[in-house]
Short mmCIF file of C-alpha atoms in Angstrom, two decimals:
data_model
loop_
_atom_site.label_atom_id
_atom_site.label_comp_id
_atom_site.label_asym_id
_atom_site.label_seq_id
_atom_site.Cartn_x
_atom_site.Cartn_y
_atom_site.Cartn_z
CA MET V 279 -68.27 27.24 5.05
CA ASN V 280 -71.18 29.41 4.07
CA ASN V 281 -70.44 33.11 4.38
CA SER V 282 -73.61 34.44 2.83
CA SER V 283 -76.13 32.97 5.30
CA SER V 284 -77.14 35.69 7.69
CA SER V 285 -79.98 33.93 9.43
CA ALA V 286 -77.67 31.66 11.41
CA VAL V 287 -76.66 32.85 14.83
CA TYR V 288 -72.96 33.78 15.06
CA ARG V 289 -71.36 31.82 17.82
CA LEU V 290 -67.86 32.70 18.90
CA ASP V 291 -65.47 29.77 18.63
CA PRO V 292 -63.30 29.71 21.85
CA ALA V 293 -60.38 28.13 20.11
CA ARG V 294 -60.35 30.84 17.41
CA VAL V 295 -60.64 33.54 20.14
CA ARG V 296 -57.48 32.07 21.74
CA GLY V 297 -55.84 31.92 18.34
CA GLU V 298 -56.57 35.57 17.63
CA PHE V 299 -55.26 36.47 21.10
CA LEU V 300 -51.94 34.89 20.14
CA ARG V 301 -52.02 36.46 16.68
CA LEU V 302 -52.13 39.93 18.09
CA LEU V 303 -49.55 39.20 20.79
CA PRO V 304 -46.58 40.57 18.73
CA ILE V 305 -48.33 43.88 17.98
CA SER V 306 -49.36 44.09 21.60
CA LEU V 307 -45.70 44.25 22.63
CA PHE V 308 -45.56 47.55 20.73
CA VAL V 309 -48.79 48.69 22.42
CA ILE V 310 -46.98 48.17 25.72
CA ALA V 311 -44.44 50.76 24.55
CA PHE V 312 -47.18 53.17 23.76
CA GLY V 313 -48.82 52.59 27.15
CA THR V 314 -45.52 53.25 28.81
CA ALA V 315 -45.30 56.55 26.99
CA PHE V 316 -48.82 57.42 28.21
CA GLY V 317 -48.13 56.42 31.76
CA LEU V 318 -45.00 58.57 31.88
CA ALA V 319 -46.73 61.56 30.22
CA ALA V 320 -49.64 61.24 32.77
CA VAL V 321 -47.44 61.23 35.89
CA GLN V 322 -45.49 64.17 34.52
CA LYS V 323 -48.83 66.04 34.40
CA GLY V 324 -49.30 65.25 38.12
CA ILE V 325 -51.78 62.40 37.69
CA LEU V 326 -51.33 59.71 40.31
CA PRO V 327 -50.11 56.27 39.08
CA LEU V 328 -53.31 54.59 40.18
CA GLU V 329 -55.45 57.17 38.43
CA ALA V 330 -53.58 56.88 35.12
CA THR V 331 -53.88 53.10 35.28
CA PHE V 332 -57.55 53.38 36.02
CA MET V 333 -57.99 55.63 33.03
CA SER V 334 -56.28 53.15 30.66
CA VAL V 335 -58.40 50.27 32.06
CA LEU V 336 -61.72 52.11 31.67
CA VAL V 337 -61.16 54.34 28.65
CA PHE V 338 -58.82 52.13 26.57
CA ALA V 339 -58.37 54.70 23.77
CA GLY V 340 -54.85 55.96 23.57
CA ALA V 341 -55.13 58.98 21.34
CA SER V 342 -57.98 60.45 23.41
CA GLN V 343 -56.12 59.78 26.61
CA PHE V 344 -53.08 61.69 25.37
CA ALA V 345 -55.39 64.56 24.24
CA ALA V 346 -56.96 64.64 27.76
CA LEU V 347 -53.47 65.28 29.19
CA GLU V 348 -53.29 68.43 27.03
CA LEU V 349 -56.34 69.78 28.89
CA TRP V 350 -54.96 68.86 32.32
CA GLY V 351 -54.44 71.49 35.02
CA ASP V 352 -55.82 72.34 38.44
CA GLN V 353 -59.17 72.03 36.72
CA VAL V 354 -60.29 70.28 33.53
CA ALA V 355 -63.00 71.94 31.38
CA LEU V 356 -65.83 69.49 31.01
CA LEU V 357 -67.27 70.36 27.61
CA PRO V 358 -63.89 70.48 25.72
CA LEU V 359 -62.99 67.19 27.41
CA MET V 360 -66.16 65.54 26.18
CA ALA V 361 -65.97 67.13 22.73
CA ILE V 362 -62.35 66.08 22.17
CA THR V 363 -62.88 62.53 23.50
CA PHE V 364 -65.91 62.14 21.29
CA ALA V 365 -64.24 63.63 18.23
CA ILE V 366 -61.20 61.43 18.48
CA ASN V 367 -63.08 58.28 19.24
CA SER V 368 -66.01 58.82 16.84
CA ARG V 369 -64.15 56.58 14.36
CA HIS V 370 -65.39 53.73 16.61
CA ILE V 371 -68.91 54.52 15.47
CA LEU V 372 -67.99 53.92 11.84
CA MET V 373 -65.83 50.89 12.70
CA GLY V 374 -68.66 49.31 14.72
CA ALA V 375 -71.18 50.08 12.06
CA SER V 376 -69.03 48.31 9.45
CA LEU V 377 -69.15 45.16 11.56
CA TYR V 378 -72.89 45.22 11.85
CA PRO V 379 -73.58 42.69 9.07
CA MET V 380 -71.81 40.16 11.34
CA LEU V 381 -72.76 41.59 14.71
CA ARG V 382 -76.51 41.41 13.93
CA ASP V 383 -76.28 37.63 13.89
CA MET V 384 -75.00 37.59 17.44
CA LYS V 385 -76.90 37.70 20.75
CA THR V 386 -77.31 41.25 21.91
CA SER V 387 -75.46 40.77 25.16
CA GLN V 388 -72.48 39.18 23.38
CA ARG V 389 -72.59 41.90 20.73
CA TYR V 390 -72.22 44.73 23.18
CA GLY V 391 -69.85 42.86 25.41
CA LEU V 392 -67.48 42.25 22.52
CA LEU V 393 -67.58 45.94 21.56
CA LEU V 394 -66.05 46.94 24.86
CA VAL V 395 -62.62 46.01 23.46
CA LEU V 396 -63.18 47.32 19.96
CA THR V 397 -60.08 49.27 18.85
CA ASP V 398 -58.15 50.09 15.70
CA ALA V 399 -55.91 47.05 15.33
CA ASN V 400 -58.39 44.25 16.00
CA TRP V 401 -61.03 46.07 13.97
CA ALA V 402 -58.64 46.41 10.96
CA ILE V 403 -58.09 42.69 10.88
CA ALA V 404 -61.81 41.90 11.18
CA ALA V 405 -62.59 44.38 8.40
CA GLN V 406 -59.89 43.00 6.15
CA ASP V 407 -61.06 39.43 6.74
CA TYR V 408 -64.65 40.36 6.06
CA GLN V 409 -63.65 41.96 2.74
CA ASN V 410 -61.89 38.70 1.86
CA GLY V 411 -65.04 36.75 2.61
CA ARG V 412 -64.23 35.55 6.11
CA ARG V 413 -66.37 36.32 9.14
CA ASN V 414 -64.03 36.92 12.02
CA LEU V 415 -65.44 38.49 15.20
CA GLU V 416 -63.19 36.29 17.24
CA VAL V 417 -60.37 38.73 16.56
CA ILE V 418 -62.40 41.54 18.07
CA LEU V 419 -62.62 39.64 21.34
CA GLY V 420 -59.38 37.71 21.50
CA GLY V 421 -57.34 40.49 19.87
CA GLY V 422 -59.09 43.13 21.90
CA ILE V 423 -58.34 41.44 25.19
CA VAL V 424 -54.64 41.12 24.45
CA LEU V 425 -54.45 44.76 23.28
CA TRP V 426 -56.29 45.87 26.43
CA LEU V 427 -53.88 43.91 28.61
CA ALA V 428 -50.93 45.36 26.79
CA TRP V 429 -52.31 48.93 27.22
CA LEU V 430 -52.82 48.25 30.96
CA ILE V 431 -49.36 46.68 31.46
CA GLY V 432 -47.72 49.48 29.46
CA THR V 433 -49.40 52.18 31.49
CA LEU V 434 -48.32 50.53 34.71
CA LEU V 435 -44.73 50.35 33.48
CA GLY V 436 -44.88 53.95 32.44
CA VAL V 437 -46.18 55.35 35.68
CA TYR V 438 -43.47 53.47 37.68
CA PHE V 439 -40.53 53.13 35.28
CA GLY V 440 -41.42 55.55 32.51
CA GLY V 441 -37.95 57.06 32.38
CA LEU V 442 -36.73 53.96 30.62
CA LEU V 443 -38.70 54.85 27.55
CA ALA V 444 -38.88 58.63 27.53
CA HIS V 445 -38.55 59.00 23.77
CA PRO V 446 -40.38 56.12 22.06
CA GLU V 447 -40.28 57.94 18.73
CA GLN V 448 -36.45 57.53 18.70
CA TYR V 449 -36.96 53.86 18.06
CA GLY V 450 -39.81 54.44 15.54
CA LEU V 451 -42.34 53.12 18.02
CA ASP V 452 -44.76 55.95 17.33
CA MET V 453 -45.14 54.52 13.81
CA VAL V 454 -46.23 51.02 14.88
CA LEU V 455 -49.96 51.59 14.56
CA GLY V 456 -49.55 53.56 11.35
CA CYS V 457 -47.46 50.84 9.72
CA PHE V 458 -49.85 48.15 10.99
CA LEU V 459 -52.92 49.89 9.62
CA LEU V 460 -51.20 50.53 6.29
CA ALA V 461 -50.35 46.86 6.02
CA MET V 462 -53.97 45.98 6.72
CA ALA V 463 -55.25 48.47 4.16
CA LEU V 464 -52.93 47.10 1.39
CA GLY V 465 -53.75 43.52 2.36
CA GLY V 466 -57.39 44.03 1.55
CA ARG V 467 -59.19 43.83 -1.73
CA LYS V 468 -58.02 46.31 -4.38
CA ASN V 469 -60.01 47.28 -7.42
CA PRO V 470 -60.80 50.54 -9.31
CA ARG V 471 -63.79 51.12 -7.03
CA VAL V 472 -61.78 50.82 -3.85
CA LEU V 473 -59.01 52.94 -5.36
CA LEU V 474 -61.43 55.77 -6.19
CA ALA V 475 -62.85 55.58 -2.69
CA TRP V 476 -59.31 55.85 -1.24
CA ILE V 477 -58.44 58.88 -3.35
CA VAL V 478 -61.74 60.65 -2.32
CA ALA V 479 -61.17 59.60 1.34
CA ALA V 480 -57.57 60.91 1.31
CA ALA V 481 -58.57 64.28 -0.24
CA ALA V 482 -61.47 64.71 2.18
CA ALA V 483 -59.35 63.75 5.16
CA MET V 484 -56.72 66.30 4.25
CA ALA V 485 -59.29 69.04 3.62
CA ALA V 486 -60.85 68.34 7.00
CA TYR V 487 -57.40 68.21 8.62
CA TRP V 488 -56.57 71.65 7.33
CA TRP V 489 -59.90 73.48 7.36
CA LEU V 490 -62.32 71.79 9.78
CA PRO V 491 -62.19 71.57 13.53
CA PRO V 492 -59.36 69.33 14.91
CA HIS V 493 -59.88 65.56 15.07
CA THR V 494 -62.71 65.52 12.46
CA HIS V 495 -60.54 64.19 9.57
CA VAL V 496 -60.97 60.47 10.11
CA VAL V 497 -64.77 60.54 10.12
CA VAL V 498 -64.99 63.04 7.28
CA GLY V 499 -62.56 61.08 5.09
CA ALA V 500 -64.17 57.71 5.85
CA LEU V 501 -67.71 58.98 5.12
CA ALA V 502 -66.51 60.61 1.86
CA GLY V 503 -64.99 57.25 0.84
CA GLY V 504 -68.21 55.51 1.75
CA VAL V 505 -70.21 57.78 -0.55
CA VAL V 506 -68.21 56.34 -3.47
CA GLY V 507 -69.43 52.87 -2.48
CA PHE V 508 -72.94 54.18 -2.09
CA PHE V 509 -73.07 55.23 -5.70
CA TRP V 510 -70.75 52.62 -7.24
CA LEU V 511 -72.02 49.19 -6.36
CA GLU V 512 -69.86 46.18 -6.66
CA ARG V 513 -70.99 43.72 -9.33
CA LYS V 514 -72.10 40.50 -7.68
CA THR V 515 -69.45 37.86 -8.13
CA ASP V 516 -69.20 34.42 -6.57
CA GLU V 517 -66.74 34.11 -3.72
CA HIS V 518 -64.22 31.53 -4.50
CA MET X 70 -68.01 74.09 33.61
CA SER X 71 -64.88 72.51 35.04
CA ILE X 72 -63.96 69.55 37.18
CA GLU X 73 -61.24 70.04 39.80
CA THR X 74 -58.40 67.50 39.62
CA SER X 75 -58.87 66.40 43.19
CA PRO X 76 -58.93 62.62 43.76
CA LEU X 77 -62.72 62.53 43.42
CA GLY X 78 -62.60 64.95 40.49
CA VAL X 79 -60.10 62.75 38.56
CA LEU X 80 -62.48 59.82 39.02
CA ALA X 81 -65.22 61.93 37.58
CA ILE X 82 -63.08 62.91 34.60
CA ILE X 83 -62.21 59.29 34.00
CA ALA X 84 -65.89 58.34 34.20
CA VAL X 85 -66.87 60.98 31.73
CA MET X 86 -64.19 59.90 29.26
CA ALA X 87 -65.06 56.25 29.68
CA LEU X 88 -68.77 56.89 29.11
CA VAL X 89 -68.22 59.07 26.01
CA THR X 90 -65.81 56.44 24.56
CA LEU X 91 -68.22 53.65 25.36
CA ALA X 92 -70.94 55.54 23.53
CA THR X 93 -68.75 55.60 20.44
CA ARG X 94 -68.02 51.85 20.72
CA TRP X 95 -71.64 50.97 21.05
CA GLY X 96 -73.08 53.72 18.91
CA GLY X 97 -72.36 52.30 15.42
CA PRO X 98 -74.05 48.90 15.77
CA PHE X 99 -76.84 50.47 17.83
CA LEU X 100 -77.62 53.01 15.07
CA MET X 101 -77.27 50.35 12.39
CA SER X 102 -79.90 48.26 14.06
CA TYR X 103 -82.43 50.89 12.90
CA VAL X 104 -81.12 50.77 9.30
CA THR X 105 -82.41 48.32 6.71
CA ILE X 106 -79.36 46.81 5.11
CA ASN X 107 -79.70 46.68 1.35
CA PRO X 108 -76.87 46.16 -1.17
CA ARG X 109 -76.36 49.88 -1.46
CA ILE X 110 -76.00 50.40 2.34
CA GLU X 111 -73.70 47.38 2.51
CA SER X 112 -71.58 48.78 -0.25
CA PHE X 113 -71.42 52.12 1.62
CA ILE X 114 -70.24 50.60 4.86
CA ASN X 115 -67.71 48.30 3.21
CA THR X 116 -66.14 51.13 1.21
CA MET X 117 -66.27 53.38 4.32
CA ALA X 118 -64.48 50.67 6.31
CA SER X 119 -61.43 50.60 4.04
CA SER X 120 -61.55 54.40 3.82
CA VAL X 121 -61.20 54.74 7.65
CA LEU X 122 -57.62 53.47 7.37
CA ILE X 123 -56.77 55.81 4.50
CA ALA X 124 -58.30 58.79 6.40
CA ILE X 125 -56.11 57.99 9.45
CA LEU X 126 -52.93 57.42 7.36
CA THR X 127 -53.02 60.27 4.83
CA PRO X 128 -52.47 63.14 7.33
CA MET X 129 -49.94 61.01 9.11
CA ALA X 130 -47.92 60.66 5.92
CA ILE X 131 -48.37 64.25 4.61
CA THR X 132 -47.87 66.14 7.87
CA GLY X 133 -45.42 63.71 9.52
CA ASP X 134 -41.68 64.06 9.75
CA LEU X 135 -39.18 62.25 7.54
CA GLY X 136 -39.21 59.26 9.82
CA ALA X 137 -42.96 58.87 9.57
CA ARG X 138 -42.87 59.03 5.75
CA VAL X 139 -39.98 56.66 5.45
CA ALA X 140 -41.79 54.21 7.76
CA LEU X 141 -45.03 54.26 5.83
CA GLY X 142 -43.20 54.15 2.45
CA THR X 143 -41.17 51.13 3.55
CA THR X 144 -44.15 49.22 4.90
CA GLY X 145 -46.27 50.09 1.89
CA LEU X 146 -43.65 49.01 -0.61
CA LEU X 147 -42.79 45.72 1.17
CA MET X 148 -46.43 44.95 1.65
CA LEU X 149 -47.11 45.33 -2.09
CA VAL X 150 -44.06 43.16 -2.94
CA LEU X 151 -44.10 40.50 -0.19
CA HIS X 152 -47.77 40.47 0.94
CA LYS X 153 -46.48 39.64 4.45
CA PRO X 154 -47.66 42.09 7.19
CA LEU X 155 -45.23 41.36 10.00
CA PRO X 156 -41.87 41.80 8.14
CA SER X 157 -43.35 44.86 6.35
CA ILE X 158 -44.34 46.50 9.65
CA ALA X 159 -41.08 45.63 11.35
CA ALA X 160 -39.05 47.11 8.44
CA GLY X 161 -41.17 50.27 8.55
CA ILE X 162 -40.46 50.80 12.16
CA ALA X 163 -36.76 50.14 11.71
CA ALA X 164 -36.75 52.57 8.83
CA ALA X 165 -38.26 55.29 11.00
CA ALA X 166 -35.71 54.68 13.74
CA ALA X 167 -32.89 54.73 11.17
CA ALA X 168 -34.10 57.92 9.48
CA ARG X 169 -34.36 59.72 12.80
CA TYR X 170 -30.93 58.54 13.89
CA PHE X 171 -29.12 59.63 10.77
CA PHE X 172 -31.04 62.80 9.78
#
């Protein structure tokens, strides 16, 4: 397997896409619980079941959907809605950018099709694999589809039977994504350079959390960590 | 400017959210297609990628309740010892549930 060749076209392997679908099936069960919580919260705000489901299908970004509910009333202010949705989801911009060294070897239509289901969990795996020298865009597609289905099913359950799971945090379910992302972060490559980037990122994220407008901390922290990489280049070593 | 939450208005709200979110999903690779990737840029985006996770997790740990901290602590510790994601995640979730039940 040659990981360094970037001239070759990246072709998705259907068998691996299916494999990644199955690999993210367990975590998707937890995503169903989240979707249920969203569906319940949405109908409690007076949103119709079909509308809430439609939102999950088309938006597919949980944190921003919950935030939209905070703005809900007889009317929804357009600019705050756009600003909050953009701020919360702007992490996708950085996530997508980090996949570009792989995505550029792919046909344009495939590239942008795949990105429709880009989200935290499947991206975290692709990013970790890339750091470990494996090119894995199959997880974006296969994992993205299973996560999207789970979000849809969860929302449907929530709008109709939400009462069954009114307090997901009682069961620790609000920590699923956090624990998952932490496991991914710690499973990646660790060296003094990465450690320094993490310290800078953590400090910048907290500063932004406390003193900058809401929802900017992820982008601020990530860019600050990236600056460490910009000035401290990794010495070229052979992949083994 | 506001949108009324009438049936048609809700559709408009969903469309606005979907388009803004789609712009964030497509925006990164689109912008990168105008950037020449050299080793320095590649180092930047790689370090940024692993920092995304830290930037999400740090406020979660610092401003979270006891359950959140216990969950992340348990997952982190087990991950460093076992290097197995699924058991580490499951134990973290169970720890959060236990902490919230008992305290």
